[in-house]
Amino acid sequence: MGCQMAEYFDFFNIYVMGVTEISAQFYFLSKILKKKVWPPFYLLFATGAVIVNDFVPDGTILGFAALVFLLMAYGIFVCRAGFKASVLYAVLTAEIMLLCYEIVNSLTFFLYAWRPAVFHSTAGVAVMLSGEAASLALTGVCYFMVYRYFSCHTAAEMQQIFLVFIPILMIFIMGEYISSIAFESRQEVLADDGFTGYLFRHWYLFVIPFLGLFSLFCVLFVYQKLLRAFRLDTELSLLEQEEHFLNQYVEEAKMRYDRTKSFRHDIRNHIAVVKKLLKSGKQEEAAGYIEDMEDMAEEMSFPCGTNNPAADILVGNKLGIAKNMGIDVSCSLFLPYPCGLRDIDLCIVLSNALDNAIHACKDLGADAEKYIHVSGRIQGDFFMMEVRNSFHGKGAFKKGTGLSNVKTVAEKYGGAMSIETQGNVFVLYVLLIIPQHSKDIPRKMD
């Protein structure tokens, strides 16, 4: 009867609780990866994972690696998440549950060392089932805390995610190594020295799981602080660019104001000269004078009319620099004014995109074709811009700070930036979603 009861308990512990535990892991992984999965799939995948785990030694590094691999594959192929996020959250998911179970198992063994007779009766089954339930409940609380406080990351921040991977993995391996060594001798110590001797010699077995779980949350907390520092650094970089563009805009506006003021001051004199030339029958001289006046007026106009004053000044300045460098330029850019896109953000995108294009053309040889073509339009609630320029076309292209700022602004508006190279042609695509209200525009990188 005892053997049959043990078999039933083993079946319940391995399959019923195993499927429940791994289902909880799959569910948490789906939630933290922000993906929706049909609930029956959790049970289906969990059953398959339990069957696979039957062929892997339980409670070993190999068993942990197999579980992480299954969770990682679930994140990549089922949740369609990125590789980095899937690996990190798979390790985190498995380790939290293992640490929680190690905490409860340590307390259970403490009870066994104190009152071993309890475990040789029917009450022992109740204690073991209560331990399983307590482990699952503690795991659920930890999962909720991680999801609530440590799961809000942007795409850019996910690039730094492996900063916490090594510490998290190290916490688990150290804990498992110490526990495995101590487990080999604690039965002997318990038999020779009793409960007091066991508690004195292996007190750290009760402390290590608690410290491991606490250290895990400390690592996540420090990671959040680092991300906040990265966000502040990004915001500072954008603010510095905003200040530069504002100063540039003011200087350009002053210069054009002075030119316009001078032209308006002299316009009456110019008109008087034209009248006198016409009255004297000097039509050719009058026509030449008018052409000179047109050239003066042309200097005060913008080489690229975008319908946005700030963008007109910026694009005109950048394309003027490019034209003076012998670069063929063209611009077909239209921006409704006003619109939900902040002028400063538009200037950050345009300035960095054009600086990148000018720099690429400048690196070309004297005989190479140099050109920059800018185009963009509003379609519905989307602003789509394309900057096409010539470049050397050699080796892999790496994004610098300028294009990183373009990407940051694009993500700020829920859009995206992409790069395409075709031989000696470099194309930058930028998509921005236009907010319907000014309050929808984030003032910082959330």
Short mmCIF file of C-alpha atoms in Angstrom, two decimals, residues 330-334 373-377 383-388:
data_model
loop_
_atom_site.label_atom_id
_atom_site.label_comp_id
_atom_site.label_asym_id
_atom_site.label_seq_id
_atom_site.Cartn_x
_atom_site.Cartn_y
_atom_site.Cartn_z
CA SER A 330 17.22 67.92 -54.83
CA CYS A 331 14.37 68.28 -52.37
CA SER A 332 10.75 67.26 -52.57
CA LEU A 333 9.62 67.57 -49.00
CA PHE A 334 6.20 68.80 -47.89
CA HIS A 373 17.87 63.48 -52.84
CA VAL A 374 15.38 64.29 -50.07
CA SER A 375 11.70 63.44 -50.33
CA GLY A 376 8.87 63.16 -47.86
CA ARG A 377 5.13 63.41 -47.59
CA PHE A 383 4.89 61.08 -42.20
CA MET A 384 7.26 59.16 -44.47
CA MET A 385 10.66 60.56 -45.39
CA GLU A 386 13.41 59.20 -47.61
CA VAL A 387 17.00 60.48 -47.91
CA ARG A 388 18.92 58.90 -50.79
#
